[in-house]
Every structure is written in C-alpha cells, then in structure tokens.
PDB file of C-alpha atoms in Angstrom:
ATOM      1  CA  MET A  53     137.942  84.936  69.441  1.00 67.00           C
ATOM      2  CA  GLY A  54     137.520  85.712  65.748  1.00 71.00           C
ATOM      3  CA  ASP A  55     135.065  82.885  65.171  1.00 84.00           C
ATOM      4  CA  PHE A  56     132.809  83.974  68.008  1.00 85.00           C
ATOM      5  CA  TYR A  57     132.662  87.658  67.113  1.00 88.00           C
ATOM      6  CA  SER A  58     132.226  86.914  63.428  1.00 89.00           C
ATOM      7  CA  TYR A  59     129.210  84.810  64.341  1.00 88.00           C
ATOM      8  CA  PHE A  60     128.047  87.366  66.939  1.00 89.00           C
ATOM      9  CA  PHE A  61     128.027  90.341  64.574  1.00 89.00           C
ATOM     10  CA  GLY A  62     126.613  88.190  61.798  1.00 90.00           C
ATOM     11  CA  HIS A  63     123.573  87.377  63.928  1.00 88.00           C
ATOM     12  CA  LEU A  64     122.895  90.706  65.624  1.00 91.00           C
ATOM     13  CA  SER A  65     119.168  90.326  65.039  1.00 92.00           C
ATOM     14  CA  GLN A  66     119.182  87.366  67.458  1.00 92.00           C
ATOM     15  CA  VAL A  67     121.174  89.383  69.992  1.00 93.00           C
ATOM     16  CA  TRP A  68     118.701  92.278  69.813  1.00 94.00           C
ATOM     17  CA  SER A  69     115.812  89.841  70.187  1.00 94.00           C
ATOM     18  CA  GLY A  70     117.386  88.280  73.285  1.00 93.00           C
ATOM     19  CA  LEU A  71     118.207  91.709  74.711  1.00 94.00           C
ATOM     20  CA  ALA A  72     114.589  92.779  74.187  1.00 95.00           C
ATOM     21  CA  VAL A  73     113.355  89.773  76.188  1.00 94.00           C
ATOM     22  CA  THR A  74     115.826  90.526  78.990  1.00 95.00           C
ATOM     23  CA  LEU A  75     114.812  94.189  79.146  1.00 95.00           C
ATOM     24  CA  GLU A  76     111.123  93.300  78.978  1.00 95.00           C
ATOM     25  CA  ALA A  77     111.481  90.867  81.879  1.00 95.00           C
ATOM     26  CA  THR A  78     113.429  93.497  83.828  1.00 96.00           C
ATOM     27  CA  VAL A  79     111.004  96.369  83.245  1.00 96.00           C
ATOM     28  CA  LEU A  80     107.804  94.363  83.780  1.00 96.00           C
ATOM     29  CA  GLY A  81     109.238  92.469  86.747  1.00 96.00           C
ATOM     30  CA  ALA A  82     110.416  95.719  88.331  1.00 96.00           C
ATOM     31  CA  ALA A  83     107.023  97.373  87.728  1.00 97.00           C
ATOM     32  CA  LEU A  84     105.205  94.478  89.382  1.00 97.00           C
ATOM     33  CA  ALA A  85     107.728  94.442  92.228  1.00 96.00           C
ATOM     34  CA  LEU A  86     107.279  98.196  92.780  1.00 96.00           C
ATOM     35  CA  ALA A  87     103.486  97.885  92.897  1.00 96.00           C
ATOM     36  CA  LEU A  88     103.632  94.960  95.335  1.00 96.00           C
ATOM     37  CA  SER A  89     106.239  96.766  97.435  1.00 95.00           C
ATOM     38  CA  PHE A  90     103.797  99.582  98.117  1.00 95.00           C
ATOM     39  CA  VAL A  91     100.813  97.273  98.591  1.00 95.00           C
ATOM     40  CA  PHE A  92     102.527  95.056 101.152  1.00 95.00           C
ATOM     41  CA  GLY A  93     104.473  97.969 102.646  1.00 93.00           C
ATOM     42  CA  PHE A  94     101.284  99.897 103.382  1.00 93.00           C
ATOM     43  CA  MET A  95      99.584  96.726 104.626  1.00 92.00           C
ATOM     44  CA  ALA A  96     102.453  96.206 107.077  1.00 90.00           C
ATOM     45  CA  GLY A  97     101.626  99.591 108.632  1.00 86.00           C
ATOM     46  CA  SER A  98      97.895  98.938 108.892  1.00 86.00           C
ATOM     47  CA  ARG A  99      96.135  99.139 112.251  1.00 87.00           C
ATOM     48  CA  SER A 100      94.375  95.860 111.489  1.00 91.00           C
ATOM     49  CA  VAL A 101      96.146  92.815 112.888  1.00 93.00           C
ATOM     50  CA  LEU A 102      94.633  90.673 110.110  1.00 94.00           C
ATOM     51  CA  VAL A 103      95.938  92.929 107.334  1.00 93.00           C
ATOM     52  CA  ARG A 104      99.397  93.085 108.908  1.00 93.00           C
ATOM     53  CA  GLY A 105      99.372  89.311 109.364  1.00 94.00           C
ATOM     54  CA  VAL A 106      98.462  88.618 105.730  1.00 94.00           C
ATOM     55  CA  SER A 107     101.213  90.970 104.558  1.00 94.00           C
ATOM     56  CA  ARG A 108     103.787  89.345 106.843  1.00 94.00           C
ATOM     57  CA  VAL A 109     102.935  85.804 105.737  1.00 95.00           C
ATOM     58  CA  ILE A 110     103.160  86.644 102.014  1.00 94.00           C
ATOM     59  CA  VAL A 111     106.358  88.671 102.390  1.00 94.00           C
ATOM     60  CA  GLU A 112     108.134  86.062 104.489  1.00 94.00           C
ATOM     61  CA  PHE A 113     107.062  83.262 102.150  1.00 95.00           C
ATOM     62  CA  PHE A 114     108.532  84.886  99.044  1.00 94.00           C
ATOM     63  CA  ARG A 115     111.615  86.139 100.880  1.00 92.00           C
ATOM     64  CA  GLY A 116     112.176  82.741 102.444  1.00 92.00           C
ATOM     65  CA  THR A 117     111.863  80.604  99.315  1.00 92.00           C
ATOM     66  CA  SER A 118     114.271  80.379  96.393  1.00 92.00           C
ATOM     67  CA  LEU A 119     113.650  82.462  93.273  1.00 93.00           C
ATOM     68  CA  TYR A 120     114.982  79.489  91.319  1.00 92.00           C
ATOM     69  CA  VAL A 121     112.264  77.236  92.774  1.00 93.00           C
ATOM     70  CA  GLN A 122     109.581  79.894  92.274  1.00 94.00           C
ATOM     71  CA  LEU A 123     110.441  80.096  88.575  1.00 93.00           C
ATOM     72  CA  PHE A 124     110.252  76.327  88.227  1.00 93.00           C
ATOM     73  CA  TRP A 125     106.967  76.195  90.152  1.00 94.00           C
ATOM     74  CA  PHE A 126     105.268  78.744  87.908  1.00 93.00           C
ATOM     75  CA  PHE A 127     106.558  77.104  84.721  1.00 93.00           C
ATOM     76  CA  TYR A 128     106.383  73.375  85.538  1.00 93.00           C
ATOM     77  CA  ALA A 129     104.083  72.859  88.570  1.00 93.00           C
ATOM     78  CA  PHE A 130     101.395  75.460  87.868  1.00 91.00           C
ATOM     79  CA  PRO A 131     100.274  73.820  84.561  1.00 91.00           C
ATOM     80  CA  LEU A 132      99.947  70.431  86.291  1.00 91.00           C
ATOM     81  CA  LEU A 133      97.666  71.888  88.961  1.00 89.00           C
ATOM     82  CA  PHE A 134      95.544  74.248  86.855  1.00 90.00           C
ATOM     83  CA  GLN A 135      95.877  72.762  83.352  1.00 88.00           C
ATOM     84  CA  TYR A 136      97.069  76.072  81.963  1.00 89.00           C
ATOM     85  CA  GLN A 137     100.566  76.720  80.592  1.00 89.00           C
ATOM     86  CA  LEU A 138     102.091  80.133  81.277  1.00 90.00           C
ATOM     87  CA  THR A 139     104.608  81.583  78.842  1.00 92.00           C
ATOM     88  CA  PRO A 140     108.246  81.609  80.012  1.00 92.00           C
ATOM     89  CA  LEU A 141     108.392  85.413  80.038  1.00 93.00           C
ATOM     90  CA  PHE A 142     105.179  85.674  82.056  1.00 94.00           C
ATOM     91  CA  CYS A 143     106.526  83.145  84.577  1.00 94.00           C
ATOM     92  CA  GLY A 144     109.698  85.184  84.885  1.00 94.00           C
ATOM     93  CA  VAL A 145     107.828  88.446  85.436  1.00 96.00           C
ATOM     94  CA  LEU A 146     105.622  86.827  88.087  1.00 95.00           C
ATOM     95  CA  ALA A 147     108.524  85.266  89.954  1.00 95.00           C
ATOM     96  CA  PHE A 148     110.698  88.393  89.796  1.00 96.00           C
ATOM     97  CA  GLY A 149     107.794  90.652  90.776  1.00 96.00           C
ATOM     98  CA  MET A 150     106.682  88.546  93.753  1.00 95.00           C
ATOM     99  CA  ASN A 151     110.197  87.869  95.023  1.00 96.00           C
ATOM    100  CA  TYR A 152     111.567  91.388  94.764  1.00 96.00           C
ATOM    101  CA  GLY A 153     108.228  92.893  95.728  1.00 96.00           C
ATOM    102  CA  ALA A 154     108.533  91.060  99.051  1.00 95.00           C
ATOM    103  CA  TYR A 155     111.969  92.567  99.647  1.00 95.00           C
ATOM    104  CA  GLY A 156     110.790  95.969  98.430  1.00 95.00           C
ATOM    105  CA  SER A 157     107.896  95.996 100.879  1.00 94.00           C
ATOM    106  CA  GLU A 158     110.419  96.133 103.727  1.00 93.00           C
ATOM    107  CA  VAL A 159     112.043  99.135 102.038  1.00 94.00           C
ATOM    108  CA  VAL A 160     108.673 100.915 101.879  1.00 94.00           C
ATOM    109  CA  ARG A 161     107.794 100.037 105.469  1.00 92.00           C
ATOM    110  CA  GLY A 162     111.167 101.187 106.758  1.00 92.00           C
ATOM    111  CA  ALA A 163     111.140 104.447 104.782  1.00 92.00           C
ATOM    112  CA  LEU A 164     107.654 105.353 105.996  1.00 91.00           C
ATOM    113  CA  ASN A 165     108.656 104.650 109.586  1.00 90.00           C
ATOM    114  CA  ALA A 166     111.783 106.786 109.117  1.00 89.00           C
ATOM    115  CA  VAL A 167     109.750 109.933 108.428  1.00 87.00           C
ATOM    116  CA  PRO A 168     109.902 111.949 111.678  1.00 87.00           C
ATOM    117  CA  LYS A 169     106.820 111.720 113.850  1.00 86.00           C
ATOM    118  CA  ALA A 170     106.611 115.519 113.873  1.00 86.00           C
ATOM    119  CA  GLN A 171     105.861 115.454 110.138  1.00 84.00           C
ATOM    120  CA  TRP A 172     102.901 113.145 110.683  1.00 83.00           C
ATOM    121  CA  GLU A 173     101.627 115.317 113.539  1.00 82.00           C
ATOM    122  CA  ALA A 174     102.027 118.509 111.505  1.00 86.00           C
ATOM    123  CA  ALA A 175      99.995 117.024 108.650  1.00 82.00           C
ATOM    124  CA  VAL A 176      97.243 116.083 111.112  1.00 82.00           C
ATOM    125  CA  ALA A 177      97.349 119.576 112.616  1.00 86.00           C
ATOM    126  CA  LEU A 178      96.794 121.023 109.136  1.00 83.00           C
ATOM    127  CA  ASN A 179      93.556 119.025 108.988  1.00 80.00           C
ATOM    128  CA  MET A 180      94.666 116.965 105.976  1.00 83.00           C
ATOM    129  CA  THR A 181      92.874 113.762 105.092  1.00 83.00           C
ATOM    130  CA  PRO A 182      94.902 110.522 105.407  1.00 80.00           C
ATOM    131  CA  LEU A 183      95.329 110.459 101.609  1.00 86.00           C
ATOM    132  CA  GLN A 184      96.505 114.080 101.519  1.00 85.00           C
ATOM    133  CA  ARG A 185      98.932 113.467 104.396  1.00 84.00           C
ATOM    134  CA  MET A 186     100.470 110.522 102.601  1.00 85.00           C
ATOM    135  CA  ARG A 187     100.588 112.125  99.149  1.00 85.00           C
ATOM    136  CA  ARG A 188     101.762 115.623 100.067  1.00 85.00           C
ATOM    137  CA  VAL A 189     103.831 115.198 103.228  1.00 86.00           C
ATOM    138  CA  ILE A 190     104.908 111.655 104.064  1.00 87.00           C
ATOM    139  CA  LEU A 191     105.465 109.931 100.726  1.00 88.00           C
ATOM    140  CA  PRO A 192     107.682 112.636  99.121  1.00 87.00           C
ATOM    141  CA  GLN A 193     110.068 112.389 102.086  1.00 88.00           C
ATOM    142  CA  ALA A 194     109.942 108.595 102.259  1.00 90.00           C
ATOM    143  CA  TRP A 195     110.378 108.214  98.486  1.00 91.00           C
ATOM    144  CA  VAL A 196     113.828 109.846  98.574  1.00 91.00           C
ATOM    145  CA  GLN A 197     114.933 107.271 101.136  1.00 91.00           C
ATOM    146  CA  MET A 198     113.452 104.382  99.130  1.00 93.00           C
ATOM    147  CA  ILE A 199     115.332 105.052  95.891  1.00 93.00           C
ATOM    148  CA  PRO A 200     118.860 103.862  96.890  1.00 93.00           C
ATOM    149  CA  PRO A 201     117.680 100.455  98.194  1.00 94.00           C
ATOM    150  CA  PHE A 202     115.275 100.165  95.252  1.00 95.00           C
ATOM    151  CA  THR A 203     118.275 100.740  92.973  1.00 94.00           C
ATOM    152  CA  ASN A 204     120.083  97.836  94.636  1.00 95.00           C
ATOM    153  CA  LEU A 205     117.044  95.583  94.199  1.00 95.00           C
ATOM    154  CA  LEU A 206     116.694  96.585  90.546  1.00 95.00           C
ATOM    155  CA  ILE A 207     120.317  95.684  89.817  1.00 95.00           C
ATOM    156  CA  GLN A 208     119.870  92.363  91.604  1.00 94.00           C
ATOM    157  CA  LEU A 209     116.786  91.700  89.479  1.00 96.00           C
ATOM    158  CA  VAL A 210     118.776  92.374  86.296  1.00 95.00           C
ATOM    159  CA  LYS A 211     121.444  89.932  87.445  1.00 93.00           C
ATOM    160  CA  CYS A 212     118.783  87.272  88.029  1.00 93.00           C
ATOM    161  CA  THR A 213     117.292  87.482  84.536  1.00 93.00           C
ATOM    162  CA  PRO A 214     119.775  84.859  83.181  1.00 92.00           C
ATOM    163  CA  LEU A 215     117.697  82.333  85.134  1.00 92.00           C
ATOM    164  CA  LEU A 216     115.111  82.713  82.362  1.00 92.00           C
ATOM    165  CA  TRP A 217     117.114  80.407  80.112  1.00 89.00           C
ATOM    166  CA  LEU A 218     116.335  77.594  82.575  1.00 88.00           C
ATOM    167  CA  ILE A 219     112.632  77.868  81.679  1.00 90.00           C
ATOM    168  CA  GLN A 220     113.253  78.087  77.923  1.00 86.00           C
ATOM    169  CA  ALA A 221     112.921  81.853  77.539  1.00 89.00           C
ATOM    170  CA  ALA A 222     114.873  83.250  74.575  1.00 89.00           C
ATOM    171  CA  ASP A 223     116.648  85.935  76.597  1.00 91.00           C
ATOM    172  CA  LEU A 224     120.113  87.397  76.111  1.00 93.00           C
ATOM    173  CA  THR A 225     121.817  84.588  78.023  1.00 92.00           C
ATOM    174  CA  THR A 226     120.070  81.938  75.940  1.00 92.00           C
ATOM    175  CA  VAL A 227     121.159  83.587  72.691  1.00 93.00           C
ATOM    176  CA  VAL A 228     124.801  83.877  73.754  1.00 92.00           C
ATOM    177  CA  GLN A 229     124.741  80.306  75.082  1.00 91.00           C
ATOM    178  CA  GLN A 230     123.605  79.108  71.671  1.00 91.00           C
ATOM    179  CA  MET A 231     126.377  81.098  70.013  1.00 91.00           C
ATOM    180  CA  ARG A 232     128.923  79.590  72.401  1.00 92.00           C
ATOM    181  CA  THR A 233     127.712  76.100  71.516  1.00 90.00           C
ATOM    182  CA  ARG A 234     127.969  76.754  67.775  1.00 90.00           C
ATOM    183  CA  THR A 235     131.426  78.401  67.873  1.00 88.00           C
ATOM    184  CA  GLY A 236     132.996  76.565  70.826  1.00 88.00           C
ATOM    185  CA  GLU A 237     134.321  79.912  72.154  1.00 87.00           C
ATOM    186  CA  THR A 238     133.405  79.687  75.848  1.00 88.00           C
ATOM    187  CA  THR A 239     135.748  82.405  77.149  1.00 90.00           C
ATOM    188  CA  TRP A 240     134.706  85.114  74.698  1.00 91.00           C
ATOM    189  CA  ALA A 241     131.035  84.214  74.907  1.00 91.00           C
ATOM    190  CA  TYR A 242     130.884  84.631  78.666  1.00 92.00           C
ATOM    191  CA  LEU A 243     133.109  87.713  78.613  1.00 94.00           C
ATOM    192  CA  THR A 244     130.699  89.307  76.141  1.00 93.00           C
ATOM    193  CA  LEU A 245     127.791  88.359  78.373  1.00 94.00           C
ATOM    194  CA  LEU A 246     129.512  89.944  81.391  1.00 94.00           C
ATOM    195  CA  VAL A 247     130.056  93.197  79.505  1.00 95.00           C
ATOM    196  CA  LEU A 248     126.487  93.332  78.208  1.00 95.00           C
ATOM    197  CA  TYR A 249     124.966  92.826  81.649  1.00 95.00           C
ATOM    198  CA  PHE A 250     127.332  95.395  83.144  1.00 95.00           C
ATOM    199  CA  VAL A 251     126.226  97.966  80.553  1.00 95.00           C
ATOM    200  CA  ILE A 252     122.553  97.270  81.309  1.00 95.00           C
ATOM    201  CA  ALA A 253     123.085  97.472  85.066  1.00 94.00           C
ATOM    202  CA  TYR A 254     125.130 100.675  84.879  1.00 95.00           C
ATOM    203  CA  ALA A 255     122.589 102.358  82.585  1.00 95.00           C
ATOM    204  CA  LEU A 256     119.821 101.534  85.082  1.00 94.00           C
ATOM    205  CA  THR A 257     121.981 102.844  87.928  1.00 94.00           C
ATOM    206  CA  LEU A 258     122.414 106.184  86.145  1.00 94.00           C
ATOM    207  CA  LEU A 259     118.670 106.334  85.537  1.00 93.00           C
ATOM    208  CA  MET A 260     117.905 105.699  89.213  1.00 93.00           C
ATOM    209  CA  ASN A 261     120.528 108.282  90.257  1.00 92.00           C
ATOM    210  CA  ALA A 262     118.753 110.832  88.063  1.00 91.00           C
ATOM    211  CA  LEU A 263     115.430 109.861  89.641  1.00 90.00           C
ATOM    212  CA  GLU A 264     116.892 110.317  93.109  1.00 89.00           C
ATOM    213  CA  ARG A 265     118.303 113.716  92.184  1.00 89.00           C
ATOM    214  CA  HIS A 266     114.889 114.795  90.874  1.00 87.00           C
ATOM    215  CA  ALA A 267     113.139 113.551  94.031  1.00 86.00           C
ATOM    216  CA  LYS A 268     115.600 115.477  96.209  1.00 86.00           C
ATOM    217  CA  SER A 269     115.141 118.655  94.168  1.00 86.00           C
ATOM    218  CA  ARG A 270     111.402 118.515  94.844  1.00 80.00           C
ATOM    219  CA  LEU A 271     112.224 118.665  98.549  1.00 79.00           C
ATOM    220  CA  GLY A 272     114.553 121.616  98.046  1.00 77.00           C
ATOM    221  CA  ARG A 273     117.760 119.557  98.206  1.00 69.00           C
ATOM    222  CA  ARG A 274     120.244 120.241  95.442  1.00 70.00           C
ATOM    223  CA  ASP A 275     122.869 117.733  94.320  1.00 66.00           C
ATOM    224  CA  ASP A 276     125.803 118.460  92.042  1.00 60.00           C
ATOM    225  CA  ALA A 277     125.353 117.086  88.512  1.00 57.00           C
ATOM    226  CA  ARG A 278     128.405 114.869  89.109  1.00 58.00           C
ATOM    227  CA  SER A 279     126.346 112.940  91.677  1.00 56.00           C
ATOM    228  CA  LEU A 280     124.701 111.145  88.756  1.00 57.00           C
ATOM    229  CA  LEU A 281     127.957 109.293  88.105  1.00 61.00           C
ATOM    230  CA  ARG A 282     128.700 108.431  91.718  1.00 60.00           C
ATOM    231  CA  THR A 283     128.000 105.044  93.214  1.00 56.00           C
ATOM    232  CA  ARG A 284     125.185 105.439  95.689  1.00 51.00           C
ATOM    233  CA  SER A 285     125.041 103.541  98.959  1.00 48.00           C
ATOM    234  CA  ALA A 286     121.845 102.327 100.570  1.00 43.00           C
ATOM    235  CA  GLU A 287     122.345 104.691 103.520  1.00 44.00           C
ATOM    236  CA  SER A 288     119.286 106.841 104.056  1.00 40.00           C
ATOM    237  CA  PRO A 289     119.658 110.524 103.098  1.00 39.00           C
ATOM    238  CA  ARG A 290     118.432 111.630 106.514  1.00 40.00           C
ATOM    239  CA  ARG A 291     121.143 109.704 108.345  1.00 40.00           C
ATOM    240  CA  SER A 292     123.892 111.255 106.222  1.00 38.00           C
ATOM    241  CA  GLU A 293     122.421 114.731 106.736  1.00 36.00           C
ATOM    242  CA  LEU A 294     122.284 114.229 110.494  1.00 33.00           C
ATOM    243  CA  ALA A 295     125.895 113.069 110.458  1.00 36.00           C
ATOM    244  CA  GLY A 296     126.897 116.164 108.502  1.00 37.00           C
ATOM    245  CA  GLY A 297     124.990 118.385 110.901  1.00 37.00           C
ATOM    246  CA  ALA A 298     126.784 116.833 113.850  1.00 37.00           C
ATOM    247  CA  ARG A 299     130.111 117.870 112.403  1.00 31.00           C
TER     248      ARG A 299
END
C-alpha cells in the first residue's frame, strides 16, 4: 500500500493529465451523443418514410454492434481504408458519441411521444409555427422527461472510458495501470481507480440532478433542495405525478 501511494502522490501531474483525458472524452463524447440523440430522435418522428428509415438503420446499427469493436474499427481499420490515422481521443469521442447517441435518440423519441396530444393540439390552435410549437410547448415538457435516462447514459459513458487504454489513449486508467506495473500493487491500484471513477460519476449525477431541478422549475414544478442528493430513477415525471394523483 505504501509503495503505491508514495508513487501515486509523487506523480500527481500524470494523474491529472490522465484525468483530463478521461474528462475530455466524457464531455466531448456526451456532447456529440446529445446532438445525435436529437438529430436521430427528430428524424424518427418525421413524416417521411425515407427519413425515418435512415434514422432507424443508423440507430439499430450502432445499438446492435459492440462499442469495443467500434473503437477498434475507428482506430485500426479506418486508417487502412482511408490512409488517415485518427488520434486515440478522437476515436474515443466518435465511438462514444455514435454509440450513446443511438441509445439517446430513443430517449428523445419516447419523450416527445409522451407529451400529451392535447399539448400539440393547443399549440396548433394558438397558430404557432412548427418551430415555435417545439421550442415553447413540446420540448420544455419533453426535456424534463429526458434528463433521468440521459443521466443513466452519461454514467454508462463514464464507465466505458477505461476502454480508451485499449487504443493507446493516456487516460486515467492507463496512468494507474502504469503505476500498478511499476509498484506491483494491484489491489490498491484498482481500488484507487474504483474510487476515482465513483467520484466522477457521482459529481456528474449531482450536476444532472441540478439540471433536472432547473428544468422542472421552468415548468412551475418545485423540488426540495434535498432532491439534488437523491438517486433518481429513469421513471418519467409524468407517470409519477399521475400515480400521486390517483392516490
């Protein structure tokens, strides 16, 4: 134990560097996933059969293939086909964004469909344009329902970032692995890694809880401040409200 932590605290600059790569992959991958979630989610609700078909093919392909294989394809197969080598971090962001964007698109599609039909009809009755209906009426209600499942996907993405060490990215896992090799302290190395990833995941959970609370407040729903520390389920807010009303 002493050997590992002496080495660990003596090389904190390497730890911070690896943590920065992990956070960068998480933030950029999540941003790409969020953008693709809305693109493919809106495409899935299009009136055009062609647009819906393209969305379904892309989503099912990335949901139905392994993230592990996608990472390897971008890093090892892509350069052989196109004679251009992508950086490990860029490969990770692409793979994470496409994979979790495919899952996120189903969250967007489901949340939009969960908005009561009366809300859509009321927006039409108010003579709003399609963009105004989506921005002012539909999306604010759907967004509240998207946040809990998006939180789950974000945490899953964080837990997948250790795969980056397989494509030679100098992330947090790679740094701790190197420290384990040099000190021979396997138990303490992996325990430290567990704690570090837990801290990252819990911090992101608190951030998403705060985002959910803010989104609810914009709709006139008030949550107690203690709700920030509660574990949130993926159950839609509307379902829980209906259940409460039934009582």
